[in-house]
């Protein structure tokens, strides 16, 4: 197995988190984005959108981080941490929260991590209006999470699943910004974020 | 089974398209959004984000249209059209294109359908700058689709799957706007869009 990516990219880290939880052997192939390697014909044959990550398992080529994690969780279900639930009705609930991350959390949280974590790193100016607008939206999402996490330990149910794992990279970046206060203000969200961030498999691949 | 929603909502239509393809019996329960019914405690217990659709199958309550379609396609695999593929590697490719719709197509295409299809209907003013920006982004996505659809009849592979189905409502709205020209300029995309829009199961539920 090979994962092509950039170690600070949230999508790359999402796939790495899954490979680590599943305790799989893989080769990490760094993509040099400054040299526009992701826009070369060779890389576009791995991911036609010219974005990281891209993934190979023998002759199978995949892209889109959440499709890679689904493949790993289903194909290697007997390896490492079980990240799906066998019961169809329980798995349907996990699927709901996988969609919530993708549709409700990520669009807002990624804008905040771009403005507050990445722009300062790259010497760019943070747009305060974008931050304010998305902080409000994130509060609404985290209010729903607080309610959900007061009923079940993890978003998808009683155990850690892909629904939680998909949050790891963006939550990590937000914890280093002023947005951390929005998590800290909600006790169940705060405890959940701290617990998933401290998972040994995640600490092995998270940038220090 | 009950689907709570609004007949013109793209997310509601995505779930309806799947119920129709699977040839399932269900009750459609209209939600009166003008009366803010989607923000009542009763509706929030079905979808904590106060959005449509929400779904019930006996004691199972789901929301998020793409989680509902996944549940229906996997649980009722012997009913109606098969919308998933049993082979794990082929299904992994379908999952990639399900993610492409969710992450690349929908954010751009939904902004265009809001500006060009919904705003005029509601007497609101279209933001031309938003249209121009998203037309460019949609062209990039459709270029990838054109290449993909020149190799396989459908996005996920040789047969119609959830990857195609998830596009139906937004493509339908865009076909009634000037953005149709971006589809028509790409022969494989044009043929794919025309074919999926003419599916009998979709015509049964699509607004006329």
mmCIF file of N, CA, C and O in Angstrom, chain A residues 15 20 38 44 48 61 68 104 116 120 136 139 142 144-145 149 151 188 195 204:
data_model
loop_
_atom_site.group_PDB
_atom_site.id
_atom_site.type_symbol
_atom_site.label_atom_id
_atom_site.label_comp_id
_atom_site.label_asym_id
_atom_site.label_seq_id
_atom_site.Cartn_x
_atom_site.Cartn_y
_atom_site.Cartn_z
ATOM 1 N N UNK A 15 -6.443 10.072 6.093
ATOM 2 C CA UNK A 15 -6.098 8.736 5.597
ATOM 3 C C UNK A 15 -5.006 8.097 6.464
ATOM 4 O O UNK A 15 -5.068 6.900 6.787
ATOM 5 N N UNK A 20 -3.079 4.092 10.457
ATOM 6 C CA UNK A 20 -2.459 3.871 11.761
ATOM 7 C C UNK A 20 -3.393 3.091 12.697
ATOM 8 O O UNK A 20 -2.983 2.131 13.347
ATOM 9 N N UNK A 38 1.651 17.791 -7.795
ATOM 10 C CA UNK A 38 0.263 17.297 -7.805
ATOM 11 C C UNK A 38 -0.476 17.656 -9.087
ATOM 12 O O UNK A 38 -1.610 17.224 -9.280
ATOM 13 N N UNK A 44 -1.945 13.276 -11.716
ATOM 14 C CA UNK A 44 -3.357 13.391 -12.116
ATOM 15 C C UNK A 44 -3.961 12.027 -12.473
ATOM 16 O O UNK A 44 -5.171 11.842 -12.373
ATOM 17 N N UNK A 48 -7.494 12.747 -10.303
ATOM 18 C CA UNK A 48 -7.742 13.664 -11.431
ATOM 19 C C UNK A 48 -8.031 15.095 -10.999
ATOM 20 O O UNK A 48 -8.015 15.999 -11.842
ATOM 21 N N UNK A 61 -6.511 1.852 -7.312
ATOM 22 C CA UNK A 61 -6.137 3.250 -7.080
ATOM 23 C C UNK A 61 -7.346 4.018 -6.575
ATOM 24 O O UNK A 61 -8.396 4.004 -7.220
ATOM 25 N N UNK A 68 -11.054 6.461 0.965
ATOM 26 C CA UNK A 68 -9.905 5.623 1.357
ATOM 27 C C UNK A 68 -10.151 5.001 2.741
ATOM 28 O O UNK A 68 -9.948 3.805 2.937
ATOM 29 N N UNK A 104 -21.653 19.140 7.538
ATOM 30 C CA UNK A 104 -21.926 20.237 8.502
ATOM 31 C C UNK A 104 -20.644 20.739 9.169
ATOM 32 O O UNK A 104 -20.442 21.929 9.283
ATOM 33 N N UNK A 116 -7.167 30.578 10.563
ATOM 34 C CA UNK A 116 -6.509 30.790 11.858
ATOM 35 C C UNK A 116 -5.241 29.953 12.063
ATOM 36 O O UNK A 116 -4.389 30.325 12.870
ATOM 37 N N UNK A 120 -1.699 32.216 8.988
ATOM 38 C CA UNK A 120 -0.567 32.791 9.742
ATOM 39 C C UNK A 120 0.756 32.056 9.461
ATOM 40 O O UNK A 120 1.804 32.681 9.347
ATOM 41 N N UNK A 136 -19.705 31.407 14.374
ATOM 42 C CA UNK A 136 -21.141 31.274 14.699
ATOM 43 C C UNK A 136 -21.695 29.944 14.183
ATOM 44 O O UNK A 136 -22.440 29.251 14.873
ATOM 45 N N UNK A 139 -20.453 27.054 16.252
ATOM 46 C CA UNK A 139 -21.157 26.945 17.535
ATOM 47 C C UNK A 139 -22.453 26.155 17.385
ATOM 48 O O UNK A 139 -22.801 25.332 18.238
ATOM 49 N N UNK A 142 -21.519 22.527 17.054
ATOM 50 C CA UNK A 142 -21.030 21.964 18.319
ATOM 51 C C UNK A 142 -22.142 21.845 19.364
ATOM 52 O O UNK A 142 -22.074 20.988 20.249
ATOM 53 N N UNK A 144 -25.130 20.796 18.619
ATOM 54 C CA UNK A 144 -25.711 19.489 18.282
ATOM 55 C C UNK A 144 -24.780 18.368 18.777
ATOM 56 O O UNK A 144 -25.239 17.363 19.339
ATOM 57 N N UNK A 145 -23.481 18.547 18.613
ATOM 58 C CA UNK A 145 -22.513 17.540 19.089
ATOM 59 C C UNK A 145 -22.609 17.381 20.615
ATOM 60 O O UNK A 145 -22.535 16.270 21.132
ATOM 61 N N UNK A 149 -23.275 13.895 22.247
ATOM 62 C CA UNK A 149 -22.233 13.272 23.071
ATOM 63 C C UNK A 149 -22.636 13.177 24.546
ATOM 64 O O UNK A 149 -21.951 12.532 25.340
ATOM 65 N N UNK A 151 -25.420 11.743 25.116
ATOM 66 C CA UNK A 151 -26.185 10.481 25.058
ATOM 67 C C UNK A 151 -25.309 9.279 24.733
ATOM 68 O O UNK A 151 -25.613 8.153 25.099
ATOM 69 N N UNK A 188 -19.074 17.937 27.093
ATOM 70 C CA UNK A 188 -18.986 16.636 26.418
ATOM 71 C C UNK A 188 -18.131 16.735 25.156
ATOM 72 O O UNK A 188 -17.395 15.809 24.821
ATOM 73 N N UNK A 195 -10.177 13.169 24.174
ATOM 74 C CA UNK A 195 -9.973 11.724 24.119
ATOM 75 C C UNK A 195 -9.544 11.244 22.739
ATOM 76 O O UNK A 195 -8.600 10.468 22.620
ATOM 77 N N UNK A 204 0.847 8.760 16.709
ATOM 78 C CA UNK A 204 1.942 8.254 15.869
ATOM 79 C C UNK A 204 2.070 9.000 14.545
ATOM 80 O O UNK A 204 3.150 9.064 13.969
#
